[in-house]
PDB file of C-alpha atoms in Angstrom:
ATOM      1  CA  MET A 259     102.129 -15.202  18.471  1.00 45.00           C
ATOM      2  CA  ALA A 260     100.227 -13.596  15.583  1.00 46.00           C
ATOM      3  CA  GLN A 261      96.678 -12.442  15.892  1.00 57.00           C
ATOM      4  CA  GLN A 262      94.899 -15.775  16.013  1.00 74.00           C
ATOM      5  CA  ASP A 263      92.277 -17.372  13.873  1.00 92.00           C
ATOM      6  CA  GLN A 264      91.598 -15.339  10.786  1.00 96.00           C
ATOM      7  CA  MET A 265      91.011 -16.072   7.152  1.00 96.00           C
ATOM      8  CA  HIS A 266      92.587 -13.787   4.518  1.00 97.00           C
ATOM      9  CA  ARG A 267      91.536 -13.968   0.858  1.00 96.00           C
ATOM     10  CA  TYR A 268      93.865 -12.613  -1.772  1.00 97.00           C
ATOM     11  CA  LEU A 269      94.177 -12.307  -5.579  1.00 96.00           C
ATOM     12  CA  PHE A 270      97.186 -12.212  -7.921  1.00 95.00           C
ATOM     13  CA  GLU A 271      96.952  -9.218 -10.248  1.00 92.00           C
ATOM     14  CA  ASN A 272      98.902 -10.775 -13.085  1.00 91.00           C
ATOM     15  CA  TYR A 273      97.518 -14.274 -12.922  1.00 92.00           C
ATOM     16  CA  ALA A 274      93.932 -15.629 -12.817  1.00 92.00           C
ATOM     17  CA  VAL A 275      94.663 -17.253  -9.475  1.00 94.00           C
ATOM     18  CA  ARG A 276      93.148 -16.656  -6.066  1.00 95.00           C
ATOM     19  CA  GLY A 277      94.457 -17.593  -2.692  1.00 97.00           C
ATOM     20  CA  GLU A 278      93.324 -17.985   0.918  1.00 97.00           C
ATOM     21  CA  LEU A 279      95.515 -18.016   4.018  1.00 97.00           C
ATOM     22  CA  VAL A 280      94.140 -19.112   7.367  1.00 97.00           C
ATOM     23  CA  ASN A 281      95.289 -19.494  10.931  1.00 96.00           C
ATOM     24  CA  VAL A 282      93.040 -21.718  13.069  1.00 96.00           C
ATOM     25  CA  SER A 283      95.330 -22.440  16.103  1.00 95.00           C
ATOM     26  CA  ASP A 284      92.918 -21.367  18.843  1.00 94.00           C
ATOM     27  CA  THR A 285      89.953 -23.144  17.176  1.00 95.00           C
ATOM     28  CA  TRP A 286      92.009 -26.334  16.865  1.00 95.00           C
ATOM     29  CA  ARG A 287      92.969 -26.253  20.514  1.00 93.00           C
ATOM     30  CA  GLU A 288      89.296 -25.807  21.513  1.00 92.00           C
ATOM     31  CA  ILE A 289      88.277 -28.785  19.351  1.00 93.00           C
ATOM     32  CA  ILE A 290      90.841 -31.189  20.838  1.00 92.00           C
ATOM     33  CA  GLU A 291      90.560 -29.885  24.409  1.00 88.00           C
ATOM     34  CA  GLY A 292      88.814 -32.283  26.790  1.00 81.00           C
ATOM     35  CA  HIS A 293      89.294 -35.220  24.410  1.00 88.00           C
ATOM     36  CA  ASP A 294      91.994 -37.776  24.960  1.00 89.00           C
ATOM     37  CA  TYR A 295      92.941 -38.082  21.263  1.00 93.00           C
ATOM     38  CA  PRO A 296      96.246 -39.733  20.378  1.00 94.00           C
ATOM     39  CA  GLN A 297      98.749 -37.247  18.849  1.00 93.00           C
ATOM     40  CA  PRO A 298      98.264 -38.479  15.205  1.00 95.00           C
ATOM     41  CA  VAL A 299      94.494 -37.999  15.576  1.00 96.00           C
ATOM     42  CA  GLN A 300      94.993 -34.471  16.972  1.00 95.00           C
ATOM     43  CA  GLN A 301      97.173 -33.641  13.974  1.00 95.00           C
ATOM     44  CA  LEU A 302      94.736 -35.083  11.512  1.00 96.00           C
ATOM     45  CA  LEU A 303      91.882 -33.075  13.057  1.00 96.00           C
ATOM     46  CA  GLY A 304      94.078 -29.986  12.763  1.00 96.00           C
ATOM     47  CA  GLU A 305      94.692 -30.632   9.039  1.00 96.00           C
ATOM     48  CA  LEU A 306      90.968 -31.359   8.472  1.00 96.00           C
ATOM     49  CA  LEU A 307      90.103 -28.141  10.231  1.00 97.00           C
ATOM     50  CA  VAL A 308      92.489 -26.055   8.145  1.00 97.00           C
ATOM     51  CA  ALA A 309      91.168 -27.712   4.923  1.00 96.00           C
ATOM     52  CA  THR A 310      87.516 -27.257   5.902  1.00 95.00           C
ATOM     53  CA  SER A 311      88.072 -23.598   6.768  1.00 96.00           C
ATOM     54  CA  LEU A 312      89.745 -23.071   3.387  1.00 95.00           C
ATOM     55  CA  LEU A 313      86.905 -24.896   1.584  1.00 92.00           C
ATOM     56  CA  THR A 314      84.226 -22.985   3.479  1.00 90.00           C
ATOM     57  CA  ALA A 315      85.750 -19.736   2.269  1.00 86.00           C
ATOM     58  CA  THR A 316      85.160 -20.898  -1.376  1.00 82.00           C
ATOM     59  CA  LEU A 317      81.338 -20.939  -0.709  1.00 81.00           C
ATOM     60  CA  LYS A 318      79.367 -18.416  -2.781  1.00 82.00           C
ATOM     61  CA  PHE A 319      76.289 -18.771  -0.551  1.00 83.00           C
ATOM     62  CA  ASP A 320      75.163 -19.023   3.084  1.00 90.00           C
ATOM     63  CA  GLY A 321      75.469 -22.623   4.263  1.00 91.00           C
ATOM     64  CA  ASP A 322      77.854 -25.207   5.616  1.00 91.00           C
ATOM     65  CA  ILE A 323      80.507 -27.722   4.565  1.00 93.00           C
ATOM     66  CA  THR A 324      81.199 -30.926   6.416  1.00 94.00           C
ATOM     67  CA  VAL A 325      84.401 -32.816   5.656  1.00 95.00           C
ATOM     68  CA  GLN A 326      84.287 -36.344   7.030  1.00 95.00           C
ATOM     69  CA  LEU A 327      86.791 -39.209   7.051  1.00 94.00           C
ATOM     70  CA  GLN A 328      85.393 -42.732   7.501  1.00 93.00           C
ATOM     71  CA  GLY A 329      87.101 -46.119   7.347  1.00 92.00           C
ATOM     72  CA  ASP A 330      87.606 -49.542   8.845  1.00 93.00           C
ATOM     73  CA  GLY A 331      90.831 -48.690  10.614  1.00 93.00           C
ATOM     74  CA  PRO A 332      91.382 -47.742  14.286  1.00 95.00           C
ATOM     75  CA  LEU A 333      90.172 -44.200  13.530  1.00 95.00           C
ATOM     76  CA  SER A 334      86.544 -44.909  12.516  1.00 92.00           C
ATOM     77  CA  LEU A 335      85.525 -41.264  12.075  1.00 93.00           C
ATOM     78  CA  ALA A 336      87.008 -37.755  11.934  1.00 95.00           C
ATOM     79  CA  VAL A 337      84.743 -34.871  10.964  1.00 95.00           C
ATOM     80  CA  ILE A 338      84.915 -31.072  10.798  1.00 96.00           C
ATOM     81  CA  ASN A 339      81.824 -28.955  10.183  1.00 94.00           C
ATOM     82  CA  GLY A 340      82.023 -25.242   9.221  1.00 93.00           C
ATOM     83  CA  ASN A 341      79.877 -22.556   7.749  1.00 93.00           C
ATOM     84  CA  ASN A 342      80.246 -19.340   5.665  1.00 92.00           C
ATOM     85  CA  ARG A 343      80.668 -17.397   8.939  1.00 93.00           C
ATOM     86  CA  GLN A 344      83.748 -19.539   9.638  1.00 94.00           C
ATOM     87  CA  GLU A 345      82.150 -21.090  12.733  1.00 94.00           C
ATOM     88  CA  MET A 346      83.866 -24.441  13.078  1.00 95.00           C
ATOM     89  CA  ARG A 347      83.480 -27.600  15.202  1.00 94.00           C
ATOM     90  CA  GLY A 348      84.796 -31.118  14.989  1.00 95.00           C
ATOM     91  CA  VAL A 349      85.145 -34.551  16.585  1.00 94.00           C
ATOM     92  CA  ALA A 350      86.921 -37.956  16.070  1.00 95.00           C
ATOM     93  CA  ARG A 351      86.053 -41.465  17.141  1.00 93.00           C
ATOM     94  CA  THR A 352      88.635 -44.224  17.634  1.00 92.00           C
ATOM     95  CA  LYS A 353      88.091 -47.973  18.103  1.00 89.00           C
ATOM     96  CA  GLY A 354      91.594 -49.278  18.458  1.00 84.00           C
ATOM     97  CA  GLU A 355      95.229 -48.475  19.219  1.00 90.00           C
ATOM     98  CA  ILE A 356      96.747 -45.668  17.184  1.00 93.00           C
ATOM     99  CA  ALA A 357     100.532 -45.683  17.329  1.00 91.00           C
ATOM    100  CA  GLU A 358     102.662 -42.525  17.437  1.00 91.00           C
ATOM    101  CA  GLY A 359     103.514 -41.385  13.916  1.00 90.00           C
ATOM    102  CA  SER A 360     100.658 -43.330  12.269  1.00 93.00           C
ATOM    103  CA  THR A 361      99.924 -42.281   8.683  1.00 93.00           C
ATOM    104  CA  LEU A 362      96.480 -41.296   7.311  1.00 93.00           C
ATOM    105  CA  LYS A 363      96.081 -44.766   5.695  1.00 93.00           C
ATOM    106  CA  GLU A 364      97.229 -46.578   8.870  1.00 93.00           C
ATOM    107  CA  MET A 365      94.624 -44.682  10.897  1.00 95.00           C
ATOM    108  CA  VAL A 366      91.679 -44.849   8.510  1.00 94.00           C
ATOM    109  CA  GLY A 367      92.343 -48.137   6.728  1.00 92.00           C
ATOM    110  CA  ASN A 368      90.057 -48.722   3.758  1.00 92.00           C
ATOM    111  CA  GLY A 369      88.170 -45.510   3.741  1.00 92.00           C
ATOM    112  CA  TYR A 370      86.985 -42.393   1.993  1.00 92.00           C
ATOM    113  CA  LEU A 371      86.497 -38.691   2.373  1.00 93.00           C
ATOM    114  CA  VAL A 372      82.955 -37.342   2.241  1.00 94.00           C
ATOM    115  CA  ILE A 373      82.363 -33.659   1.478  1.00 94.00           C
ATOM    116  CA  THR A 374      78.812 -32.445   2.175  1.00 94.00           C
ATOM    117  CA  ILE A 375      77.808 -28.937   1.046  1.00 93.00           C
ATOM    118  CA  ALA A 376      74.482 -27.771   2.468  1.00 92.00           C
ATOM    119  CA  PRO A 377      73.258 -24.346   1.357  1.00 92.00           C
ATOM    120  CA  GLU A 378      70.626 -22.669   3.528  1.00 90.00           C
ATOM    121  CA  GLN A 379      68.596 -22.250   0.331  1.00 89.00           C
ATOM    122  CA  GLY A 380      68.788 -24.899  -2.393  1.00 88.00           C
ATOM    123  CA  GLU A 381      69.934 -28.500  -2.898  1.00 91.00           C
ATOM    124  CA  ARG A 382      72.354 -30.354  -0.656  1.00 91.00           C
ATOM    125  CA  TYR A 383      75.370 -31.779  -2.469  1.00 90.00           C
ATOM    126  CA  GLN A 384      77.671 -34.628  -1.492  1.00 91.00           C
ATOM    127  CA  GLY A 385      80.960 -35.708  -3.003  1.00 90.00           C
ATOM    128  CA  VAL A 386      82.818 -38.896  -2.068  1.00 90.00           C
ATOM    129  CA  VAL A 387      86.627 -39.178  -2.612  1.00 88.00           C
ATOM    130  CA  GLY A 388      88.608 -42.411  -2.270  1.00 87.00           C
ATOM    131  CA  LEU A 389      91.739 -42.085  -0.151  1.00 89.00           C
ATOM    132  CA  GLU A 390      94.117 -42.395  -3.062  1.00 86.00           C
ATOM    133  CA  GLY A 391      96.459 -39.645  -1.896  1.00 85.00           C
ATOM    134  CA  ASP A 392      98.721 -40.115   1.104  1.00 90.00           C
ATOM    135  CA  THR A 393      97.544 -36.853   2.752  1.00 92.00           C
ATOM    136  CA  ILE A 394      94.303 -34.921   3.260  1.00 93.00           C
ATOM    137  CA  ALA A 395      95.669 -32.238   0.968  1.00 94.00           C
ATOM    138  CA  ALA A 396      96.352 -34.666  -1.895  1.00 93.00           C
ATOM    139  CA  CYS A 397      92.862 -36.234  -1.567  1.00 91.00           C
ATOM    140  CA  LEU A 398      91.137 -32.784  -1.642  1.00 91.00           C
ATOM    141  CA  GLU A 399      93.254 -31.557  -4.601  1.00 91.00           C
ATOM    142  CA  ASP A 400      92.076 -34.709  -6.411  1.00 88.00           C
ATOM    143  CA  TYR A 401      88.463 -33.888  -5.505  1.00 87.00           C
ATOM    144  CA  PHE A 402      88.679 -30.373  -7.013  1.00 86.00           C
ATOM    145  CA  MET A 403      90.209 -31.694 -10.261  1.00 84.00           C
ATOM    146  CA  ARG A 404      87.471 -34.322 -10.587  1.00 83.00           C
ATOM    147  CA  SER A 405      84.423 -32.398  -9.457  1.00 80.00           C
ATOM    148  CA  GLU A 406      85.184 -28.860 -10.552  1.00 76.00           C
ATOM    149  CA  GLN A 407      88.034 -29.216 -13.053  1.00 81.00           C
ATOM    150  CA  LEU A 408      89.869 -26.449 -11.199  1.00 85.00           C
ATOM    151  CA  PRO A 409      93.602 -26.804 -10.554  1.00 89.00           C
ATOM    152  CA  THR A 410      93.883 -26.412  -6.739  1.00 93.00           C
ATOM    153  CA  ARG A 411      96.723 -26.746  -4.251  1.00 95.00           C
ATOM    154  CA  LEU A 412      96.366 -27.014  -0.481  1.00 96.00           C
ATOM    155  CA  PHE A 413      99.217 -26.411   1.941  1.00 97.00           C
ATOM    156  CA  LEU A 414      98.244 -27.626   5.424  1.00 96.00           C
ATOM    157  CA  ARG A 415     100.508 -27.027   8.398  1.00 95.00           C
ATOM    158  CA  THR A 416     100.196 -28.222  12.013  1.00 94.00           C
ATOM    159  CA  GLY A 417     102.690 -28.464  14.787  1.00 91.00           C
ATOM    160  CA  GLU A 418     103.890 -27.078  18.085  1.00 88.00           C
ATOM    161  CA  VAL A 419     105.140 -23.496  17.871  1.00 84.00           C
ATOM    162  CA  GLU A 420     106.367 -21.557  20.922  1.00 83.00           C
ATOM    163  CA  GLY A 421     105.061 -24.300  23.196  1.00 85.00           C
ATOM    164  CA  GLN A 422     101.534 -24.281  21.791  1.00 85.00           C
ATOM    165  CA  ALA A 423      99.641 -26.315  19.187  1.00 86.00           C
ATOM    166  CA  GLY A 424      99.294 -24.289  16.010  1.00 93.00           C
ATOM    167  CA  ALA A 425      97.512 -24.920  12.710  1.00 95.00           C
ATOM    168  CA  GLY A 426      97.183 -22.967   9.470  1.00 96.00           C
ATOM    169  CA  GLY A 427      97.171 -23.288   5.741  1.00 97.00           C
ATOM    170  CA  ILE A 428      96.985 -21.815   2.293  1.00 97.00           C
ATOM    171  CA  LEU A 429      94.774 -22.615  -0.713  1.00 97.00           C
ATOM    172  CA  LEU A 430      95.663 -21.663  -4.255  1.00 96.00           C
ATOM    173  CA  GLN A 431      93.088 -22.100  -7.056  1.00 93.00           C
ATOM    174  CA  VAL A 432      92.814 -21.100 -10.680  1.00 92.00           C
ATOM    175  CA  LEU A 433      89.774 -18.855 -11.241  1.00 89.00           C
ATOM    176  CA  PRO A 434      86.913 -20.533 -13.152  1.00 82.00           C
ATOM    177  CA  ALA A 435      86.737 -19.821 -16.918  1.00 72.00           C
ATOM    178  CA  GLN A 436      90.133 -18.132 -16.896  1.00 74.00           C
ATOM    179  CA  ASN A 437      93.247 -19.016 -18.839  1.00 73.00           C
ATOM    180  CA  THR A 438      96.221 -19.547 -16.560  1.00 72.00           C
ATOM    181  CA  SER A 439      99.130 -21.562 -17.871  1.00 79.00           C
ATOM    182  CA  THR A 440     100.182 -24.648 -15.953  1.00 84.00           C
ATOM    183  CA  ASP A 441     103.666 -23.110 -15.643  1.00 88.00           C
ATOM    184  CA  ASP A 442     102.296 -19.954 -14.008  1.00 91.00           C
ATOM    185  CA  PHE A 443     100.236 -21.975 -11.498  1.00 93.00           C
ATOM    186  CA  SER A 444     103.220 -24.226 -10.763  1.00 93.00           C
ATOM    187  CA  HIS A 445     105.399 -21.179 -10.189  1.00 94.00           C
ATOM    188  CA  LEU A 446     102.976 -19.776  -7.593  1.00 96.00           C
ATOM    189  CA  ALA A 447     102.583 -23.185  -5.964  1.00 96.00           C
ATOM    190  CA  THR A 448     106.362 -23.632  -5.750  1.00 96.00           C
ATOM    191  CA  LEU A 449     106.639 -20.245  -4.019  1.00 96.00           C
ATOM    192  CA  THR A 450     103.816 -21.173  -1.586  1.00 97.00           C
ATOM    193  CA  GLU A 451     105.277 -24.567  -0.726  1.00 95.00           C
ATOM    194  CA  THR A 452     108.283 -22.832   0.971  1.00 94.00           C
ATOM    195  CA  ILE A 453     106.051 -21.622   3.846  1.00 93.00           C
ATOM    196  CA  LYS A 454     107.234 -22.937   7.198  1.00 92.00           C
ATOM    197  CA  THR A 455     104.762 -23.880   9.960  1.00 92.00           C
ATOM    198  CA  ALA A 456     106.265 -21.363  12.393  1.00 93.00           C
ATOM    199  CA  GLU A 457     105.991 -18.507   9.900  1.00 93.00           C
ATOM    200  CA  LEU A 458     102.401 -19.297   8.990  1.00 93.00           C
ATOM    201  CA  ILE A 459     101.322 -19.516  12.612  1.00 92.00           C
ATOM    202  CA  THR A 460     103.283 -16.695  14.269  1.00 92.00           C
ATOM    203  CA  LEU A 461     103.581 -13.926  11.567  1.00 93.00           C
ATOM    204  CA  PRO A 462     100.839 -11.510  10.486  1.00 94.00           C
ATOM    205  CA  ALA A 463      99.216 -12.592   7.203  1.00 94.00           C
ATOM    206  CA  ASN A 464     100.565  -9.623   5.227  1.00 94.00           C
ATOM    207  CA  GLU A 465     104.119 -10.479   6.275  1.00 95.00           C
ATOM    208  CA  VAL A 466     103.633 -14.114   5.286  1.00 96.00           C
ATOM    209  CA  LEU A 467     102.321 -13.077   1.872  1.00 96.00           C
ATOM    210  CA  TRP A 468     105.151 -10.577   1.410  1.00 96.00           C
ATOM    211  CA  ARG A 469     107.699 -13.310   2.208  1.00 95.00           C
ATOM    212  CA  LEU A 470     106.109 -15.683  -0.304  1.00 96.00           C
ATOM    213  CA  TYR A 471     105.212 -13.334  -3.160  1.00 96.00           C
ATOM    214  CA  HIS A 472     107.271 -10.137  -2.822  1.00 94.00           C
ATOM    215  CA  GLN A 473     107.895 -10.194  -6.586  1.00 93.00           C
ATOM    216  CA  GLU A 474     104.219 -10.539  -7.409  1.00 94.00           C
ATOM    217  CA  GLU A 475     101.370  -8.039  -7.249  1.00 95.00           C
ATOM    218  CA  VAL A 476      98.875  -9.314  -4.685  1.00 96.00           C
ATOM    219  CA  THR A 477      95.571  -7.747  -3.487  1.00 95.00           C
ATOM    220  CA  VAL A 478      94.665  -8.782   0.054  1.00 95.00           C
ATOM    221  CA  TYR A 479      91.032  -8.422   1.214  1.00 95.00           C
ATOM    222  CA  ASP A 480      89.676  -7.737   4.705  1.00 95.00           C
ATOM    223  CA  PRO A 481      90.047 -10.741   6.987  1.00 95.00           C
ATOM    224  CA  GLN A 482      87.267 -12.859   8.423  1.00 95.00           C
ATOM    225  CA  ASP A 483      87.466 -14.280  11.947  1.00 95.00           C
ATOM    226  CA  VAL A 484      87.432 -18.022  12.470  1.00 95.00           C
ATOM    227  CA  VAL A 485      85.847 -19.275  15.706  1.00 93.00           C
ATOM    228  CA  PHE A 486      84.934 -22.554  17.441  1.00 91.00           C
ATOM    229  CA  LYS A 487      81.188 -22.736  17.795  1.00 90.00           C
ATOM    230  CA  CYS A 488      78.960 -25.639  18.534  1.00 85.00           C
ATOM    231  CA  THR A 489      75.356 -25.555  17.341  1.00 81.00           C
ATOM    232  CA  CYS A 490      74.029 -27.844  20.082  1.00 82.00           C
ATOM    233  CA  SER A 491      71.453 -26.482  22.525  1.00 85.00           C
ATOM    234  CA  ARG A 492      68.897 -27.689  25.079  1.00 87.00           C
ATOM    235  CA  GLU A 493      66.134 -26.905  22.577  1.00 86.00           C
ATOM    236  CA  ARG A 494      67.724 -29.034  19.844  1.00 84.00           C
ATOM    237  CA  CYS A 495      68.232 -31.935  22.184  1.00 85.00           C
ATOM    238  CA  GLY A 496      64.552 -31.554  23.212  1.00 85.00           C
ATOM    239  CA  GLU A 497      63.616 -31.886  19.491  1.00 85.00           C
ATOM    240  CA  VAL A 498      65.566 -35.165  19.324  1.00 83.00           C
ATOM    241  CA  LEU A 499      63.746 -36.491  22.354  1.00 84.00           C
ATOM    242  CA  LYS A 500      60.395 -35.569  20.785  1.00 83.00           C
ATOM    243  CA  SER A 501      61.299 -37.694  17.759  1.00 84.00           C
ATOM    244  CA  LEU A 502      62.042 -40.819  19.848  1.00 85.00           C
ATOM    245  CA  PRO A 503      59.311 -43.390  20.654  1.00 87.00           C
ATOM    246  CA  GLN A 504      57.635 -42.386  23.976  1.00 87.00           C
ATOM    247  CA  THR A 505      57.933 -45.859  25.424  1.00 88.00           C
ATOM    248  CA  GLU A 506      61.711 -45.797  24.877  1.00 87.00           C
ATOM    249  CA  VAL A 507      62.066 -42.430  26.630  1.00 87.00           C
ATOM    250  CA  ASP A 508      59.792 -43.527  29.503  1.00 89.00           C
ATOM    251  CA  GLU A 509      61.889 -46.714  30.031  1.00 88.00           C
ATOM    252  CA  ILE A 510      65.133 -44.718  30.374  1.00 88.00           C
ATOM    253  CA  ILE A 511      63.500 -42.274  32.810  1.00 87.00           C
ATOM    254  CA  GLU A 512      62.189 -45.236  34.898  1.00 88.00           C
ATOM    255  CA  GLU A 513      65.554 -46.980  34.948  1.00 88.00           C
ATOM    256  CA  ASP A 514      67.916 -44.010  35.355  1.00 87.00           C
ATOM    257  CA  GLY A 515      65.661 -41.231  36.631  1.00 88.00           C
ATOM    258  CA  GLU A 516      66.927 -38.901  33.974  1.00 88.00           C
ATOM    259  CA  ILE A 517      68.188 -38.718  30.380  1.00 89.00           C
ATOM    260  CA  ASP A 518      71.673 -37.253  29.869  1.00 90.00           C
ATOM    261  CA  MET A 519      72.240 -35.934  26.325  1.00 87.00           C
ATOM    262  CA  HIS A 520      75.937 -35.441  25.655  1.00 83.00           C
ATOM    263  CA  CYS A 521      77.368 -33.403  22.762  1.00 84.00           C
ATOM    264  CA  ASP A 522      80.480 -35.052  21.334  1.00 83.00           C
ATOM    265  CA  TYR A 523      81.610 -31.797  19.691  1.00 83.00           C
ATOM    266  CA  CYS A 524      81.817 -29.536  22.733  1.00 82.00           C
ATOM    267  CA  GLY A 525      81.272 -31.837  25.740  1.00 81.00           C
ATOM    268  CA  SER A 526      78.037 -30.113  26.902  1.00 83.00           C
ATOM    269  CA  HIS A 527      75.534 -32.188  28.877  1.00 86.00           C
ATOM    270  CA  TYR A 528      71.802 -31.611  28.736  1.00 90.00           C
ATOM    271  CA  VAL A 529      69.941 -33.454  31.489  1.00 90.00           C
ATOM    272  CA  TYR A 530      66.138 -34.113  31.419  1.00 90.00           C
ATOM    273  CA  ASP A 531      64.034 -35.616  34.205  1.00 88.00           C
ATOM    274  CA  ALA A 532      60.412 -36.779  34.114  1.00 87.00           C
ATOM    275  CA  VAL A 533      59.132 -33.225  34.646  1.00 89.00           C
ATOM    276  CA  ASP A 534      61.230 -31.914  31.697  1.00 87.00           C
ATOM    277  CA  ILE A 535      59.958 -34.717  29.468  1.00 86.00           C
ATOM    278  CA  ALA A 536      56.316 -33.941  30.437  1.00 85.00           C
ATOM    279  CA  ALA A 537      56.882 -30.276  29.645  1.00 86.00           C
ATOM    280  CA  ILE A 538      58.359 -31.122  26.212  1.00 83.00           C
ATOM    281  CA  ARG A 539      55.348 -33.338  25.410  1.00 83.00           C
ATOM    282  CA  ASN A 540      52.868 -30.671  26.555  1.00 83.00           C
ATOM    283  CA  GLU A 541      54.576 -28.042  24.437  1.00 79.00           C
ATOM    284  CA  SER A 542      54.537 -30.483  21.424  1.00 70.00           C
ATOM    285  CA  ALA A 543      50.838 -31.302  21.992  1.00 69.00           C
ATOM    286  CA  SER A 544      49.831 -27.606  22.283  1.00 65.00           C
ATOM    287  CA  GLY A 545      51.840 -26.853  19.131  1.00 57.00           C
ATOM    288  CA  ASN A 546      50.004 -29.560  17.238  1.00 54.00           C
ATOM    289  CA  GLU A 547      46.651 -28.302  18.422  1.00 49.00           C
ATOM    290  CA  GLN A 548      47.453 -24.822  17.064  1.00 48.00           C
ATOM    291  CA  LEU A 549      48.242 -26.369  13.675  1.00 41.00           C
ATOM    292  CA  HIS A 550      44.766 -27.918  13.333  1.00 44.00           C
TER     293      HIS A 550
END
């Protein structure tokens, strides 16, 4: 297998078009590990992960992107969250039977795609896209045309390669405020479309790009690692407990003897007993005293 989980950005010298190539196989396996997702849900999370990684690489600032699917079908939620450091996590929730080979529409039903961009400095932005396309890629291409007026193509590939789940993809996008003919962009998209899942997942990025564009002049930049990373922590869960009504927390402690906070993303458990809760409240009270 190729070196896993890296994002490569590249630029066409003779066209005002940029590209990104990503392999997220290890990260995908970490996201679905420990969850009993049906095969179509695993594949959808793989595609969402590839797409989110590619979108995250388009950020011009420090911050994150969350790409979320919601609907009234048996798959009620699928979400991937990533940041400019390419730290990714994701989760799905189902509420009904999902048959083998189910399509996006069959899983989500009447639904939509929500893209939330949250810079560390500045305003949060949210875009909502109806599921008019049959695939995640088609829906996101539609989003770019509507929101940014930038011709964009996404090529998302998931599957089993050499006995392991693999996921990768390519994004092509016309550079803002540049004149690139529709024919030129279509030509590059047609070349890119020929990429096979096995090639994308097992070959080094430079070899993939050579196979696709050997007649073009392409500049490839230093890669960026992509990793699975959950942002949950005992401290963060403690903050959530602080925000709950004290009576509610006390009732749970009285009934169960402890509070078990479970992270859906990574499966971690954070357990708090009466002593822990008292310590959290003391810390909160002393912090408030210092503010006065």
